[in-house]
């Protein structure tokens, strides 16, 4: 059998790009290479491969994994620390748990938007100081490179350290697969409710285009800017040639990348048949936005005398395993928790019920990206938007003008 087939690569829907195969390979025969819409897939160097089968053993699509049948507990939750809550995408549950893990000497892994040599790249890093926590806060709506952390996590667990790992469900499943023969008593894993992830290189190309249009370096990009409250507003920072920095707010419908992300057109192929987009979760806890809380639990909201603020952000928190219960008991003191149920939590959160789906536009996008690169994607996006795009741009200019006046 050809090695590419061994890895299931004849079907891109059977590869989530986790890269566990690449780090498990004892002879470095596997490299992750960007393909369809800038998403990474493993490529095997046939001359190096020794047919040991380790890549198959760690592949989440080729092995049985453990997951819960249904959550043991469901909460509407938020971080009690206002500052941390503000820097988080939704209710800041991640930061509250991570802070306590660090305080007890543990190490936390999550996705950071790293700016190196003029390029912004989302990648997983490990941190063990509270000061570094802000790097991991906030949702980066793009596939994060996480596999290089797997051996590090293993080493920490072997040395008896507590590890709190957070990521998309496929990354958590991949890590658990990779650690199958390791003692994971001290591993706590949080998976995210996940809409799907566009390829890393597609995002890098989008940023390169933005950089050109703004005539400066894009040194930071936040998909969930809370300056106007809990929602989907984005923001980025431009640094000009003299080192001056400017913050710009971005409505999602004004950004080709963000808009196509929200309409589910640009994810990697496997996201459309994601085996984890349901209530049988792989993480010890699951974190998401509690969309629709105003209908499901109006009594929990501050305006009705409750403890949770919809303007500041509210999370849905699923506790999926005994280890998840321990995580909350040991490290959850910084959380405000209110009981909820699965039906309410998933009513407006489709990805707790089924994977995202795309339209015929995706095929057009793949073709344009292949032939013209990101400018082709942008051109197609604007063509489809027509006049609406101009109106939205004007609204975005107004938004930034209003925001600037607020701070003058
Ligand atoms: C690609 C993606 C799609 C999502 N889709 C949905 C959805 O459809 N519905 C929903 O309710 N919630 C979704 N979320 C989750 C949501 O946006 C928040 O991340 C989640 O509610 C946790 O928020 P928080 O306030 O607790 O922590 P925050 O501080 O906002 O979250 C940071 C956490 O997210 C992780 N993270 C951020 N970006 C990535 C990434 N690219 N890859 C892996 N991990 C990452 C960090 O490691 C950290 O654990 C998605 C997140 C991502 C990254």
Short mmCIF file of C-alpha atoms in Angstrom, two decimals, residues 56-313:
data_model
loop_
_atom_site.label_atom_id
_atom_site.label_comp_id
_atom_site.label_asym_id
_atom_site.label_seq_id
_atom_site.Cartn_x
_atom_site.Cartn_y
_atom_site.Cartn_z
CA UNK A 56 -1.43 5.27 11.80
CA UNK A 57 -1.48 4.53 15.52
CA UNK A 58 -1.69 8.23 16.42
CA UNK A 59 -4.17 9.16 13.68
CA UNK A 60 -7.50 10.21 15.21
CA UNK A 61 -9.34 9.11 12.10
CA UNK A 62 -7.93 5.61 12.29
CA UNK A 63 -8.32 4.72 15.94
CA UNK A 64 -10.95 4.43 18.62
CA UNK A 65 -11.02 7.35 21.02
CA UNK A 66 -12.63 7.91 24.36
CA UNK A 67 -15.38 10.45 24.59
CA UNK A 68 -18.34 11.21 26.82
CA UNK A 69 -21.86 10.18 25.77
CA UNK A 70 -23.38 13.37 27.10
CA UNK A 71 -22.13 16.09 29.45
CA UNK A 72 -22.40 15.39 33.17
CA UNK A 73 -23.16 19.04 33.90
CA UNK A 74 -24.00 22.13 31.87
CA UNK A 75 -23.44 25.72 33.04
CA UNK A 76 -23.76 29.30 31.95
CA UNK A 77 -20.51 30.73 33.23
CA UNK A 78 -18.23 33.75 33.41
CA UNK A 79 -14.92 34.81 34.84
CA UNK A 80 -15.37 36.79 38.07
CA UNK A 81 -12.38 38.98 37.20
CA UNK A 82 -13.69 41.85 35.00
CA UNK A 83 -10.32 42.54 33.41
CA UNK A 84 -9.79 38.93 32.36
CA UNK A 85 -13.35 38.73 31.13
CA UNK A 86 -12.80 41.75 28.89
CA UNK A 87 -9.76 40.15 27.26
CA UNK A 88 -11.61 36.89 26.51
CA UNK A 89 -13.80 36.00 23.54
CA UNK A 90 -16.84 34.95 25.54
CA UNK A 91 -17.19 34.43 29.30
CA UNK A 92 -13.47 34.03 30.03
CA UNK A 93 -13.82 30.55 31.54
CA UNK A 94 -10.55 29.50 29.95
CA UNK A 95 -8.56 32.31 31.62
CA UNK A 96 -10.08 31.65 35.07
CA UNK A 97 -9.13 27.96 34.95
CA UNK A 98 -5.71 28.65 33.41
CA UNK A 99 -4.83 31.24 36.07
CA UNK A 100 -5.46 28.75 38.88
CA UNK A 101 -3.54 25.97 37.12
CA UNK A 102 -0.54 28.32 36.79
CA UNK A 103 -0.84 29.42 40.44
CA UNK A 104 -0.49 25.75 41.45
CA UNK A 105 2.66 25.29 39.35
CA UNK A 106 1.02 23.77 36.28
CA UNK A 107 1.57 24.62 32.63
CA UNK A 108 -1.13 25.79 30.21
CA UNK A 109 -1.21 25.15 26.45
CA UNK A 110 -3.35 27.14 24.06
CA UNK A 111 -3.40 29.13 20.85
CA UNK A 112 -1.44 32.38 20.63
CA UNK A 113 -1.31 34.76 17.65
CA UNK A 114 2.46 35.00 17.34
CA UNK A 115 4.03 37.95 15.50
CA UNK A 116 7.46 37.03 14.18
CA UNK A 117 9.43 38.55 11.28
CA UNK A 118 6.44 40.55 10.13
CA UNK A 119 4.10 37.53 10.01
CA UNK A 120 1.14 36.78 12.29
CA UNK A 121 0.73 33.04 12.84
CA UNK A 122 -1.66 31.26 15.19
CA UNK A 123 0.18 28.53 17.04
CA UNK A 124 -0.04 26.63 20.30
CA UNK A 125 2.41 27.56 23.02
CA UNK A 126 2.89 26.55 26.64
CA UNK A 127 2.88 29.20 29.36
CA UNK A 128 3.43 29.09 33.10
CA UNK A 129 3.17 32.74 34.15
CA UNK A 130 -0.01 34.74 34.64
CA UNK A 131 1.52 37.62 32.66
CA UNK A 132 1.65 35.47 29.51
CA UNK A 133 -1.98 34.40 29.81
CA UNK A 134 -3.29 37.25 27.63
CA UNK A 135 -1.50 35.64 24.67
CA UNK A 136 -3.80 32.63 24.83
CA UNK A 137 -7.00 34.56 25.47
CA UNK A 138 -9.34 35.35 22.59
CA UNK A 139 -10.50 33.18 19.69
CA UNK A 140 -8.29 32.96 16.65
CA UNK A 141 -10.58 31.82 13.85
CA UNK A 142 -7.96 29.90 11.92
CA UNK A 143 -6.27 26.54 12.35
CA UNK A 144 -3.54 26.77 14.94
CA UNK A 145 -0.30 24.81 14.57
CA UNK A 146 -0.38 22.62 17.66
CA UNK A 147 1.47 19.39 16.95
CA UNK A 148 4.94 20.60 17.97
CA UNK A 149 3.55 20.86 21.55
CA UNK A 150 2.53 17.21 21.82
CA UNK A 151 6.00 15.89 22.77
CA UNK A 152 6.39 18.78 25.26
CA UNK A 153 3.06 17.91 26.92
CA UNK A 154 4.20 14.30 27.19
CA UNK A 155 7.46 15.31 28.88
CA UNK A 156 5.63 17.52 31.42
CA UNK A 157 3.18 14.75 32.28
CA UNK A 158 6.00 12.25 32.66
CA UNK A 159 7.69 14.60 35.11
CA UNK A 160 4.47 14.78 37.15
CA UNK A 161 3.41 18.31 36.23
CA UNK A 162 -0.21 19.38 35.80
CA UNK A 163 -0.98 20.28 32.16
CA UNK A 164 -4.08 22.19 31.05
CA UNK A 165 -4.43 21.88 27.26
CA UNK A 166 -7.06 23.78 25.28
CA UNK A 167 -7.88 23.61 21.61
CA UNK A 168 -10.35 22.56 18.97
CA UNK A 169 -11.91 19.09 19.53
CA UNK A 170 -9.75 17.54 16.80
CA UNK A 171 -6.60 18.88 18.48
CA UNK A 172 -7.68 17.51 21.86
CA UNK A 173 -8.56 14.14 20.30
CA UNK A 174 -5.19 14.11 18.51
CA UNK A 175 -3.30 14.88 21.73
CA UNK A 176 -5.15 12.12 23.59
CA UNK A 177 -4.33 9.69 20.78
CA UNK A 178 -0.68 10.75 20.86
CA UNK A 179 -0.57 10.24 24.65
CA UNK A 180 -2.26 6.85 24.61
CA UNK A 181 0.65 5.14 26.34
CA UNK A 182 1.36 8.00 28.77
CA UNK A 183 -0.07 8.46 32.27
CA UNK A 184 -2.60 11.29 31.77
CA UNK A 185 -3.81 11.57 35.38
CA UNK A 186 -2.53 15.16 35.51
CA UNK A 187 -3.83 16.18 32.09
CA UNK A 188 -6.90 18.43 31.95
CA UNK A 189 -8.24 19.09 28.46
CA UNK A 190 -10.71 21.73 27.31
CA UNK A 191 -12.17 21.50 23.83
CA UNK A 192 -14.01 24.36 22.14
CA UNK A 193 -17.39 24.34 20.50
CA UNK A 194 -16.01 24.73 17.00
CA UNK A 195 -17.57 26.07 13.83
CA UNK A 196 -14.58 24.91 11.74
CA UNK A 197 -11.12 26.24 10.95
CA UNK A 198 -9.79 27.87 7.78
CA UNK A 199 -6.23 26.95 6.77
CA UNK A 200 -3.32 28.74 8.43
CA UNK A 201 -1.83 29.89 5.14
CA UNK A 202 -5.13 31.37 3.92
CA UNK A 203 -5.11 33.62 7.00
CA UNK A 204 -1.44 34.52 6.52
CA UNK A 205 -2.20 35.49 2.91
CA UNK A 206 -5.16 37.60 4.04
CA UNK A 207 -2.95 39.43 6.55
CA UNK A 208 -0.26 39.96 3.86
CA UNK A 209 -2.91 41.63 1.68
CA UNK A 210 -4.20 43.76 4.55
CA UNK A 211 -0.63 44.81 5.28
CA UNK A 212 -0.21 45.99 1.70
CA UNK A 213 -3.49 47.92 1.74
CA UNK A 214 -2.72 49.55 5.09
CA UNK A 215 0.87 50.28 4.09
CA UNK A 216 2.19 49.06 7.44
CA UNK A 217 2.78 45.92 9.47
CA UNK A 218 -0.24 44.17 10.98
CA UNK A 219 1.16 43.41 14.42
CA UNK A 220 -2.01 42.09 16.06
CA UNK A 221 -5.41 40.83 14.94
CA UNK A 222 -8.32 40.14 17.29
CA UNK A 223 -11.45 38.42 16.03
CA UNK A 224 -13.41 39.26 19.15
CA UNK A 225 -12.85 42.89 20.13
CA UNK A 226 -15.05 43.69 23.13
CA UNK A 227 -14.82 47.49 22.91
CA UNK A 228 -18.47 47.52 21.84
CA UNK A 229 -19.50 44.57 24.02
CA UNK A 230 -19.82 40.79 23.53
CA UNK A 231 -20.20 40.08 19.84
CA UNK A 232 -18.28 39.37 16.67
CA UNK A 233 -16.55 42.71 16.05
CA UNK A 234 -12.87 42.34 15.06
CA UNK A 235 -9.92 44.70 15.39
CA UNK A 236 -6.32 44.92 14.22
CA UNK A 237 -3.23 46.94 14.90
CA UNK A 238 -1.17 48.57 12.16
CA UNK A 239 2.38 49.73 12.73
CA UNK A 240 3.68 52.32 10.27
CA UNK A 241 7.29 52.78 9.11
CA UNK A 242 8.00 55.11 12.07
CA UNK A 243 6.81 52.52 14.57
CA UNK A 244 3.53 54.36 15.34
CA UNK A 245 0.65 51.99 16.10
CA UNK A 246 -2.97 52.48 15.10
CA UNK A 247 -5.92 50.37 16.22
CA UNK A 248 -8.69 49.79 13.65
CA UNK A 249 -12.07 48.15 14.29
CA UNK A 250 -13.42 45.80 11.65
CA UNK A 251 -17.00 44.73 11.11
CA UNK A 252 -17.06 41.02 10.16
CA UNK A 253 -19.03 41.75 6.97
CA UNK A 254 -16.29 44.15 5.81
CA UNK A 255 -13.59 41.50 5.95
CA UNK A 256 -13.52 38.86 3.21
CA UNK A 257 -11.69 36.45 5.52
CA UNK A 258 -13.96 36.89 8.55
CA UNK A 259 -17.15 37.00 6.54
CA UNK A 260 -16.29 33.79 4.67
CA UNK A 261 -15.34 32.18 7.99
CA UNK A 262 -18.71 33.05 9.51
CA UNK A 263 -20.58 31.73 6.49
CA UNK A 264 -18.57 28.46 6.75
CA UNK A 265 -17.14 28.57 3.21
CA UNK A 266 -13.41 28.33 3.89
CA UNK A 267 -12.85 25.52 6.39
CA UNK A 268 -10.65 22.54 5.79
CA UNK A 269 -12.52 19.68 4.16
CA UNK A 270 -12.71 17.54 7.33
CA UNK A 271 -14.66 20.24 9.23
CA UNK A 272 -17.78 19.59 7.11
CA UNK A 273 -18.02 16.05 8.44
CA UNK A 274 -16.46 16.77 11.83
CA UNK A 275 -17.01 13.75 14.10
CA UNK A 276 -16.82 15.99 17.20
CA UNK A 277 -19.56 18.47 16.29
CA UNK A 278 -22.07 16.98 18.72
CA UNK A 279 -22.59 16.49 22.44
CA UNK A 280 -20.31 13.44 22.75
CA UNK A 281 -17.20 15.45 23.65
CA UNK A 282 -13.55 14.52 23.76
CA UNK A 283 -12.40 17.24 26.20
CA UNK A 284 -12.88 16.99 29.97
CA UNK A 285 -14.73 20.27 29.64
CA UNK A 286 -16.12 22.10 26.60
CA UNK A 287 -16.10 25.89 26.21
CA UNK A 288 -18.27 27.98 23.92
CA UNK A 289 -20.35 31.12 23.70
CA UNK A 290 -23.73 30.98 25.42
CA UNK A 291 -25.61 32.44 22.44
CA UNK A 292 -29.31 32.97 23.20
CA UNK A 293 -28.95 33.18 26.99
CA UNK A 294 -31.38 36.12 27.05
CA UNK A 295 -34.12 33.69 25.95
CA UNK A 296 -32.96 30.57 27.79
CA UNK A 297 -32.11 32.06 31.20
CA UNK A 298 -33.11 35.73 31.44
CA UNK A 299 -33.08 35.37 35.25
CA UNK A 300 -29.25 35.00 35.23
CA UNK A 301 -28.65 38.37 33.58
CA UNK A 302 -27.51 41.39 35.59
CA UNK A 303 -30.34 43.55 34.26
CA UNK A 304 -32.77 41.09 35.89
CA UNK A 305 -30.87 40.91 39.16
CA UNK A 306 -28.66 37.97 38.15
CA UNK A 307 -24.86 37.60 38.22
CA UNK A 308 -23.99 37.29 34.50
CA UNK A 309 -23.53 40.23 32.15
CA UNK A 310 -24.49 39.72 28.49
CA UNK A 311 -22.57 42.89 27.59
CA UNK A 312 -19.36 41.48 29.10
CA UNK A 313 -19.71 37.94 27.68
#
